[in-house]
């Protein structure tokens, strides 16, 4: 069984150092062959600068720690610390045109990792997930996020609907992504603090969460196949938000 307290892959391990959260790292394990890779050479320099021990081990040792492709490098780490919602809300107060992503039942760790990666690229302030019916942040999520997990607040809440209410209290408009939405996502103006909520791979947004949304938006799909991966849908919405902000600055 995979150890959840590891991070594997060059980008994910490098992301730990870029985030300056080196206190999570207990040690780095690499294969002899991996030492030749330019990116891993840089990681080893960062490890030396931060006095983090490096262990050389056979490829079989790393492969026994994870069934995934580790690219010859693994960081043994302390578990991620989720951000407290109240602390997160305090950071958002007084901001304009912040972007927050809420996930309602996204259970595939690859999707969660991809969404976190897109959120970081889009300049989002954080990703909110519930404690139940969701993928937690595991090594698979960290790998798929290319290290973004360590650079973006991941907020875990007991009740997603309470989080929606609290975001509204500090000036957020909440947009739910639903196939039955009343508005095409590109017809809506995102000119204030914006939160997108996306449902899980199978069931979509819960009925109560959908009711709490200010607007239900949809991504039109003229093709005969109308099932878009949730991580792709999230990226489409986030970068429409980005596009609109860029266009406003050009005016």
mmCIF file of N, CA and C in Angstrom, residues 61-172:
data_model
loop_
_atom_site.group_PDB
_atom_site.id
_atom_site.type_symbol
_atom_site.label_atom_id
_atom_site.label_comp_id
_atom_site.label_asym_id
_atom_site.label_seq_id
_atom_site.Cartn_x
_atom_site.Cartn_y
_atom_site.Cartn_z
ATOM 1 N N UNK A 61 13.716 0.198 -4.380
ATOM 2 C CA UNK A 61 13.317 0.759 -3.088
ATOM 3 C C UNK A 61 12.253 1.837 -3.279
ATOM 4 N N UNK A 62 12.468 2.739 -4.242
ATOM 5 C CA UNK A 62 11.505 3.799 -4.498
ATOM 6 C C UNK A 62 10.207 3.222 -5.038
ATOM 7 N N UNK A 63 10.336 2.210 -5.901
ATOM 8 C CA UNK A 63 9.135 1.593 -6.481
ATOM 9 C C UNK A 63 8.311 0.860 -5.434
ATOM 10 N N UNK A 64 8.958 0.414 -4.365
ATOM 11 C CA UNK A 64 8.216 -0.256 -3.293
ATOM 12 C C UNK A 64 7.433 0.746 -2.434
ATOM 13 N N UNK A 65 7.807 2.029 -2.535
ATOM 14 C CA UNK A 65 7.146 3.065 -1.735
ATOM 15 C C UNK A 65 5.921 3.639 -2.428
ATOM 16 N N UNK A 66 5.867 3.532 -3.749
ATOM 17 C CA UNK A 66 4.711 4.011 -4.505
ATOM 18 C C UNK A 66 4.577 3.210 -5.787
ATOM 19 N N UNK A 67 3.355 2.958 -6.183
ATOM 20 C CA UNK A 67 3.104 2.246 -7.435
ATOM 21 C C UNK A 67 3.122 3.207 -8.619
ATOM 22 N N UNK A 68 3.190 4.505 -8.350
ATOM 23 C CA UNK A 68 3.163 5.501 -9.411
ATOM 24 C C UNK A 68 4.569 5.758 -9.953
ATOM 25 N N UNK A 69 4.651 6.497 -11.039
ATOM 26 C CA UNK A 69 5.943 6.845 -11.639
ATOM 27 C C UNK A 69 6.627 7.914 -10.789
ATOM 28 N N UNK A 70 7.735 7.547 -10.154
ATOM 29 C CA UNK A 70 8.371 8.460 -9.204
ATOM 30 C C UNK A 70 9.504 9.281 -9.816
ATOM 31 N N UNK A 71 9.909 8.972 -11.043
ATOM 32 C CA UNK A 71 10.955 9.711 -11.767
ATOM 33 C C UNK A 71 12.296 9.700 -11.014
ATOM 34 N N UNK A 72 12.470 8.718 -10.133
ATOM 35 C CA UNK A 72 13.753 8.587 -9.451
ATOM 36 C C UNK A 72 13.926 9.470 -8.235
ATOM 37 N N UNK A 73 12.837 10.078 -7.755
ATOM 38 C CA UNK A 73 12.971 10.938 -6.580
ATOM 39 C C UNK A 73 11.711 10.894 -5.721
ATOM 40 N N UNK A 74 11.911 10.784 -4.408
ATOM 41 C CA UNK A 74 10.816 10.778 -3.437
ATOM 42 C C UNK A 74 11.228 11.643 -2.247
ATOM 43 N N UNK A 75 10.299 12.451 -1.777
ATOM 44 C CA UNK A 75 10.503 13.193 -0.534
ATOM 45 C C UNK A 75 9.628 12.572 0.543
ATOM 46 N N UNK A 76 10.216 12.220 1.657
ATOM 47 C CA UNK A 76 9.461 11.727 2.804
ATOM 48 C C UNK A 76 9.074 12.947 3.631
ATOM 49 N N UNK A 77 7.768 13.146 3.821
ATOM 50 C CA UNK A 77 7.288 14.413 4.390
ATOM 51 C C UNK A 77 6.296 14.199 5.519
ATOM 52 N N UNK A 78 6.103 15.242 6.306
ATOM 53 C CA UNK A 78 5.012 15.283 7.268
ATOM 54 C C UNK A 78 3.717 15.523 6.512
ATOM 55 N N UNK A 79 2.582 15.048 7.015
ATOM 56 C CA UNK A 79 1.308 15.261 6.323
ATOM 57 C C UNK A 79 1.016 16.746 6.130
ATOM 58 N N UNK A 80 0.290 17.065 5.069
ATOM 59 C CA UNK A 80 -0.088 18.443 4.795
ATOM 60 C C UNK A 80 -0.974 18.984 5.915
ATOM 61 N N UNK A 81 -0.805 20.252 6.213
ATOM 62 C CA UNK A 81 -1.682 20.933 7.172
ATOM 63 C C UNK A 81 -2.723 21.717 6.387
ATOM 64 N N UNK A 82 -3.990 21.355 6.549
ATOM 65 C CA UNK A 82 -5.050 22.091 5.877
ATOM 66 C C UNK A 82 -5.208 23.462 6.524
ATOM 67 N N UNK A 83 -5.620 24.425 5.732
ATOM 68 C CA UNK A 83 -5.840 25.781 6.231
ATOM 69 C C UNK A 83 -7.195 25.872 6.911
ATOM 70 N N UNK A 84 -7.240 26.514 8.059
ATOM 71 C CA UNK A 84 -8.492 26.729 8.770
ATOM 72 C C UNK A 84 -9.356 27.732 8.007
ATOM 73 N N UNK A 85 -10.669 27.462 7.928
ATOM 74 C CA UNK A 85 -11.523 28.337 7.128
ATOM 75 C C UNK A 85 -11.540 29.765 7.666
ATOM 76 N N UNK A 86 -11.618 29.938 8.964
ATOM 77 C CA UNK A 86 -11.667 31.293 9.537
ATOM 78 C C UNK A 86 -10.391 32.063 9.209
ATOM 79 N N UNK A 87 -9.256 31.386 9.259
ATOM 80 C CA UNK A 87 -7.991 32.039 8.893
ATOM 81 C C UNK A 87 -7.991 32.411 7.415
ATOM 82 N N UNK A 88 -8.526 31.510 6.601
ATOM 83 C CA UNK A 88 -8.605 31.764 5.163
ATOM 84 C C UNK A 88 -9.526 32.951 4.878
ATOM 85 N N UNK A 89 -10.683 32.987 5.524
ATOM 86 C CA UNK A 89 -11.635 34.082 5.322
ATOM 87 C C UNK A 89 -11.018 35.413 5.731
ATOM 88 N N UNK A 90 -10.215 35.396 6.791
ATOM 89 C CA UNK A 90 -9.569 36.637 7.246
ATOM 90 C C UNK A 90 -8.611 37.171 6.177
ATOM 91 N N UNK A 91 -7.947 36.267 5.452
ATOM 92 C CA UNK A 91 -7.043 36.681 4.387
ATOM 93 C C UNK A 91 -7.799 37.296 3.206
ATOM 94 N N UNK A 92 -9.058 36.869 3.021
ATOM 95 C CA UNK A 92 -9.842 37.333 1.883
ATOM 96 C C UNK A 92 -10.531 38.673 2.142
ATOM 97 N N UNK A 93 -10.716 39.017 3.385
ATOM 98 C CA UNK A 93 -11.447 40.251 3.709
ATOM 99 C C UNK A 93 -10.710 41.468 3.154
ATOM 100 N N UNK A 94 -11.506 42.341 2.522
ATOM 101 C CA UNK A 94 -10.936 43.564 1.965
ATOM 102 C C UNK A 94 -10.360 43.408 0.580
ATOM 103 N N UNK A 95 -10.298 42.190 0.065
ATOM 104 C CA UNK A 95 -9.783 41.961 -1.283
ATOM 105 C C UNK A 95 -10.877 42.162 -2.314
ATOM 106 N N UNK A 96 -10.479 42.472 -3.518
ATOM 107 C CA UNK A 96 -11.416 42.600 -4.631
ATOM 108 C C UNK A 96 -11.039 41.599 -5.722
ATOM 109 N N UNK A 97 -12.063 41.004 -6.309
ATOM 110 C CA UNK A 97 -11.882 40.071 -7.423
ATOM 111 C C UNK A 97 -10.994 38.886 -7.074
ATOM 112 N N UNK A 98 -11.189 38.380 -5.864
ATOM 113 C CA UNK A 98 -10.531 37.136 -5.483
ATOM 114 C C UNK A 98 -11.249 35.965 -6.152
ATOM 115 N N UNK A 99 -10.536 34.863 -6.307
ATOM 116 C CA UNK A 99 -11.102 33.658 -6.906
ATOM 117 C C UNK A 99 -10.896 32.489 -5.954
ATOM 118 N N UNK A 100 -11.988 31.797 -5.643
ATOM 119 C CA UNK A 100 -11.958 30.632 -4.756
ATOM 120 C C UNK A 100 -12.689 29.478 -5.438
ATOM 121 N N UNK A 101 -12.191 28.269 -5.282
ATOM 122 C CA UNK A 101 -12.813 27.083 -5.862
ATOM 123 C C UNK A 101 -13.329 26.195 -4.734
ATOM 124 N N UNK A 102 -14.606 25.800 -4.827
ATOM 125 C CA UNK A 102 -15.181 24.849 -3.883
ATOM 126 C C UNK A 102 -15.494 23.558 -4.624
ATOM 127 N N UNK A 103 -15.177 22.435 -4.012
ATOM 128 C CA UNK A 103 -15.393 21.132 -4.646
ATOM 129 C C UNK A 103 -16.348 20.313 -3.798
ATOM 130 N N UNK A 104 -17.402 19.843 -4.434
ATOM 131 C CA UNK A 104 -18.465 19.109 -3.743
ATOM 132 C C UNK A 104 -18.426 17.644 -4.160
ATOM 133 N N UNK A 105 -17.591 16.858 -3.473
ATOM 134 C CA UNK A 105 -17.581 15.426 -3.740
ATOM 135 C C UNK A 105 -16.663 14.981 -4.855
ATOM 136 N N UNK A 106 -15.549 15.687 -5.083
ATOM 137 C CA UNK A 106 -14.559 15.241 -6.075
ATOM 138 C C UNK A 106 -13.706 14.151 -5.417
ATOM 139 N N UNK A 107 -13.900 12.919 -5.847
ATOM 140 C CA UNK A 107 -13.291 11.774 -5.167
ATOM 141 C C UNK A 107 -12.044 11.226 -5.855
ATOM 142 N N UNK A 108 -11.794 11.630 -7.093
ATOM 143 C CA UNK A 108 -10.629 11.140 -7.816
ATOM 144 C C UNK A 108 -9.425 12.018 -7.483
ATOM 145 N N UNK A 109 -8.358 11.441 -6.895
ATOM 146 C CA UNK A 109 -7.197 12.260 -6.518
ATOM 147 C C UNK A 109 -6.510 12.912 -7.710
ATOM 148 N N UNK A 110 -6.591 12.286 -8.883
ATOM 149 C CA UNK A 110 -5.986 12.888 -10.073
ATOM 150 C C UNK A 110 -6.743 14.169 -10.447
ATOM 151 N N UNK A 111 -8.057 14.135 -10.343
ATOM 152 C CA UNK A 111 -8.845 15.330 -10.625
ATOM 153 C C UNK A 111 -8.560 16.434 -9.608
ATOM 154 N N UNK A 112 -8.500 16.055 -8.327
ATOM 155 C CA UNK A 112 -8.226 17.058 -7.295
ATOM 156 C C UNK A 112 -6.864 17.708 -7.531
ATOM 157 N N UNK A 113 -5.860 16.899 -7.823
ATOM 158 C CA UNK A 113 -4.532 17.452 -8.082
ATOM 159 C C UNK A 113 -4.512 18.381 -9.282
ATOM 160 N N UNK A 114 -5.203 17.988 -10.352
ATOM 161 C CA UNK A 114 -5.239 18.819 -11.561
ATOM 162 C C UNK A 114 -5.961 20.132 -11.301
ATOM 163 N N UNK A 115 -7.027 20.095 -10.501
ATOM 164 C CA UNK A 115 -7.782 21.314 -10.187
ATOM 165 C C UNK A 115 -6.915 22.263 -9.354
ATOM 166 N N UNK A 116 -6.194 21.719 -8.379
ATOM 167 C CA UNK A 116 -5.323 22.558 -7.548
ATOM 168 C C UNK A 116 -4.234 23.194 -8.412
ATOM 169 N N UNK A 117 -3.700 22.435 -9.345
ATOM 170 C CA UNK A 117 -2.671 22.973 -10.245
ATOM 171 C C UNK A 117 -3.230 24.119 -11.091
ATOM 172 N N UNK A 118 -4.411 23.925 -11.658
ATOM 173 C CA UNK A 118 -5.042 24.984 -12.461
ATOM 174 C C UNK A 118 -5.361 26.201 -11.604
ATOM 175 N N UNK A 119 -5.819 25.954 -10.369
ATOM 176 C CA UNK A 119 -6.159 27.057 -9.469
ATOM 177 C C UNK A 119 -4.932 27.924 -9.181
ATOM 178 N N UNK A 120 -3.797 27.280 -8.947
ATOM 179 C CA UNK A 120 -2.562 28.028 -8.707
ATOM 180 C C UNK A 120 -2.173 28.836 -9.942
ATOM 181 N N UNK A 121 -2.271 28.214 -11.117
ATOM 182 C CA UNK A 121 -1.923 28.894 -12.364
ATOM 183 C C UNK A 121 -2.847 30.078 -12.634
ATOM 184 N N UNK A 122 -4.097 29.964 -12.239
ATOM 185 C CA UNK A 122 -5.091 31.015 -12.493
ATOM 186 C C UNK A 122 -5.050 32.105 -11.431
ATOM 187 N N UNK A 123 -4.189 31.961 -10.435
ATOM 188 C CA UNK A 123 -4.092 32.983 -9.405
ATOM 189 C C UNK A 123 -5.191 32.921 -8.360
ATOM 190 N N UNK A 124 -5.842 31.759 -8.222
ATOM 191 C CA UNK A 124 -6.894 31.611 -7.207
ATOM 192 C C UNK A 124 -6.292 31.739 -5.815
ATOM 193 N N UNK A 125 -7.148 32.165 -4.868
ATOM 194 C CA UNK A 125 -6.666 32.332 -3.492
ATOM 195 C C UNK A 125 -6.676 31.024 -2.706
ATOM 196 N N UNK A 126 -7.476 30.038 -3.151
ATOM 197 C CA UNK A 126 -7.492 28.771 -2.444
ATOM 198 C C UNK A 126 -8.550 27.826 -2.971
ATOM 199 N N UNK A 127 -8.501 26.583 -2.498
ATOM 200 C CA UNK A 127 -9.459 25.533 -2.865
ATOM 201 C C UNK A 127 -10.072 25.002 -1.571
ATOM 202 N N UNK A 128 -11.396 24.911 -1.557
ATOM 203 C CA UNK A 128 -12.119 24.443 -0.373
ATOM 204 C C UNK A 128 -12.712 23.072 -0.657
ATOM 205 N N UNK A 129 -12.456 22.112 0.237
ATOM 206 C CA UNK A 129 -13.008 20.761 0.089
ATOM 207 C C UNK A 129 -13.699 20.355 1.389
ATOM 208 N N UNK A 130 -14.706 19.498 1.307
ATOM 209 C CA UNK A 130 -15.343 18.993 2.527
ATOM 210 C C UNK A 130 -14.531 17.859 3.143
ATOM 211 N N UNK A 131 -14.827 17.530 4.390
ATOM 212 C CA UNK A 131 -14.116 16.445 5.060
ATOM 213 C C UNK A 131 -14.613 15.075 4.619
ATOM 214 N N UNK A 132 -15.853 15.014 4.119
ATOM 215 C CA UNK A 132 -16.424 13.730 3.705
ATOM 216 C C UNK A 132 -16.703 13.741 2.205
ATOM 217 N N UNK A 133 -16.829 12.545 1.652
ATOM 218 C CA UNK A 133 -17.158 12.361 0.231
ATOM 219 C C UNK A 133 -16.191 13.131 -0.671
ATOM 220 N N UNK A 134 -14.912 13.017 -0.389
ATOM 221 C CA UNK A 134 -13.941 13.727 -1.214
ATOM 222 C C UNK A 134 -12.593 13.034 -1.123
ATOM 223 N N UNK A 135 -11.779 13.275 -2.123
ATOM 224 C CA UNK A 135 -10.390 12.841 -2.035
ATOM 225 C C UNK A 135 -9.664 13.766 -1.077
ATOM 226 N N UNK A 136 -8.869 13.203 -0.183
ATOM 227 C CA UNK A 136 -7.998 14.010 0.650
ATOM 228 C C UNK A 136 -6.706 14.269 -0.117
ATOM 229 N N UNK A 137 -5.871 15.144 0.411
ATOM 230 C CA UNK A 137 -4.604 15.433 -0.256
ATOM 231 C C UNK A 137 -3.610 14.322 0.065
ATOM 232 N N UNK A 138 -3.337 13.494 -0.926
ATOM 233 C CA UNK A 138 -2.409 12.380 -0.809
ATOM 234 C C UNK A 138 -1.205 12.640 -1.719
ATOM 235 N N UNK A 139 -0.281 11.695 -1.736
ATOM 236 C CA UNK A 139 0.881 11.840 -2.614
ATOM 237 C C UNK A 139 0.469 11.896 -4.085
ATOM 238 N N UNK A 140 -0.594 11.186 -4.450
ATOM 239 C CA UNK A 140 -1.081 11.237 -5.840
ATOM 240 C C UNK A 140 -1.557 12.645 -6.172
ATOM 241 N N UNK A 141 -2.291 13.258 -5.249
ATOM 242 C CA UNK A 141 -2.778 14.625 -5.453
ATOM 243 C C UNK A 141 -1.596 15.587 -5.581
ATOM 244 N N UNK A 142 -0.601 15.438 -4.702
ATOM 245 C CA UNK A 142 0.556 16.328 -4.747
ATOM 246 C C UNK A 142 1.303 16.182 -6.061
ATOM 247 N N UNK A 143 1.450 14.940 -6.547
ATOM 248 C CA UNK A 143 2.131 14.716 -7.831
ATOM 249 C C UNK A 143 1.341 15.343 -8.970
ATOM 250 N N UNK A 144 0.027 15.121 -9.001
ATOM 251 C CA UNK A 144 -0.802 15.654 -10.095
ATOM 252 C C UNK A 144 -0.890 17.174 -10.059
ATOM 253 N N UNK A 145 -0.676 17.746 -8.882
ATOM 254 C CA UNK A 145 -0.723 19.207 -8.779
ATOM 255 C C UNK A 145 0.606 19.841 -9.174
ATOM 256 N N UNK A 146 1.608 19.010 -9.466
ATOM 257 C CA UNK A 146 2.956 19.480 -9.823
ATOM 258 C C UNK A 146 3.544 20.371 -8.737
ATOM 259 N N UNK A 147 3.201 20.076 -7.487
ATOM 260 C CA UNK A 147 3.740 20.839 -6.374
ATOM 261 C C UNK A 147 2.879 21.998 -5.929
ATOM 262 N N UNK A 148 1.774 22.266 -6.625
ATOM 263 C CA UNK A 148 0.928 23.419 -6.282
ATOM 264 C C UNK A 148 0.262 23.263 -4.921
ATOM 265 N N UNK A 149 0.087 22.029 -4.459
ATOM 266 C CA UNK A 149 -0.514 21.790 -3.140
ATOM 267 C C UNK A 149 0.243 22.549 -2.053
ATOM 268 N N UNK A 150 1.550 22.627 -2.196
ATOM 269 C CA UNK A 150 2.369 23.293 -1.188
ATOM 270 C C UNK A 150 2.380 24.804 -1.341
ATOM 271 N N UNK A 151 1.780 25.316 -2.421
ATOM 272 C CA UNK A 151 1.845 26.751 -2.706
ATOM 273 C C UNK A 151 0.488 27.438 -2.683
ATOM 274 N N UNK A 152 -0.556 26.700 -2.326
ATOM 275 C CA UNK A 152 -1.911 27.247 -2.355
ATOM 276 C C UNK A 152 -2.680 26.758 -1.134
ATOM 277 N N UNK A 153 -3.416 27.638 -0.441
ATOM 278 C CA UNK A 153 -4.205 27.172 0.700
ATOM 279 C C UNK A 153 -5.252 26.135 0.285
ATOM 280 N N UNK A 154 -5.233 24.983 0.949
ATOM 281 C CA UNK A 154 -6.262 23.966 0.763
ATOM 282 C C UNK A 154 -7.063 23.953 2.069
ATOM 283 N N UNK A 155 -8.318 24.324 1.972
ATOM 284 C CA UNK A 155 -9.160 24.514 3.153
ATOM 285 C C UNK A 155 -10.106 23.326 3.273
ATOM 286 N N UNK A 156 -10.120 22.691 4.419
ATOM 287 C CA UNK A 156 -11.018 21.562 4.654
ATOM 288 C C UNK A 156 -12.099 21.992 5.640
ATOM 289 N N UNK A 157 -13.360 21.786 5.261
ATOM 290 C CA UNK A 157 -14.478 22.240 6.095
ATOM 291 C C UNK A 157 -15.410 21.078 6.411
ATOM 292 N N UNK A 158 -16.083 21.180 7.549
ATOM 293 C CA UNK A 158 -17.049 20.148 7.941
ATOM 294 C C UNK A 158 -18.324 20.254 7.135
ATOM 295 N N UNK A 159 -18.709 21.480 6.768
ATOM 296 C CA UNK A 159 -19.969 21.708 6.073
ATOM 297 C C UNK A 159 -19.744 22.692 4.936
ATOM 298 N N UNK A 160 -19.839 22.202 3.703
ATOM 299 C CA UNK A 160 -19.580 23.035 2.536
ATOM 300 C C UNK A 160 -20.615 24.152 2.396
ATOM 301 N N UNK A 161 -21.861 23.862 2.795
ATOM 302 C CA UNK A 161 -22.914 24.876 2.661
ATOM 303 C C UNK A 161 -22.685 26.045 3.616
ATOM 304 N N UNK A 162 -22.163 25.757 4.802
ATOM 305 C CA UNK A 162 -21.814 26.846 5.714
ATOM 306 C C UNK A 162 -20.700 27.705 5.129
ATOM 307 N N UNK A 163 -19.763 27.053 4.445
ATOM 308 C CA UNK A 163 -18.672 27.798 3.808
ATOM 309 C C UNK A 163 -19.213 28.722 2.719
ATOM 310 N N UNK A 164 -20.196 28.237 1.963
ATOM 311 C CA UNK A 164 -20.823 29.086 0.941
ATOM 312 C C UNK A 164 -21.445 30.315 1.588
ATOM 313 N N UNK A 165 -22.196 30.112 2.664
ATOM 314 C CA UNK A 165 -22.834 31.232 3.368
ATOM 315 C C UNK A 165 -21.790 32.223 3.874
ATOM 316 N N UNK A 166 -20.695 31.698 4.427
ATOM 317 C CA UNK A 166 -19.667 32.570 4.987
ATOM 318 C C UNK A 166 -18.936 33.352 3.898
ATOM 319 N N UNK A 167 -18.735 32.742 2.745
ATOM 320 C CA UNK A 167 -18.115 33.465 1.635
ATOM 321 C C UNK A 167 -19.017 34.603 1.158
ATOM 322 N N UNK A 168 -20.300 34.348 1.118
ATOM 323 C CA UNK A 168 -21.235 35.403 0.715
ATOM 324 C C UNK A 168 -21.186 36.579 1.683
ATOM 325 N N UNK A 169 -21.015 36.284 2.964
ATOM 326 C CA UNK A 169 -20.981 37.346 3.978
ATOM 327 C C UNK A 169 -19.792 38.278 3.788
ATOM 328 N N UNK A 170 -18.724 37.790 3.165
ATOM 329 C CA UNK A 170 -17.555 38.647 2.946
ATOM 330 C C UNK A 170 -17.456 39.101 1.485
ATOM 331 N N UNK A 171 -18.593 39.076 0.781
ATOM 332 C CA UNK A 171 -18.650 39.710 -0.524
ATOM 333 C C UNK A 171 -18.429 38.839 -1.735
ATOM 334 N N UNK A 172 -18.555 37.534 -1.586
ATOM 335 C CA UNK A 172 -18.380 36.642 -2.738
ATOM 336 C C UNK A 172 -19.713 36.355 -3.421
#
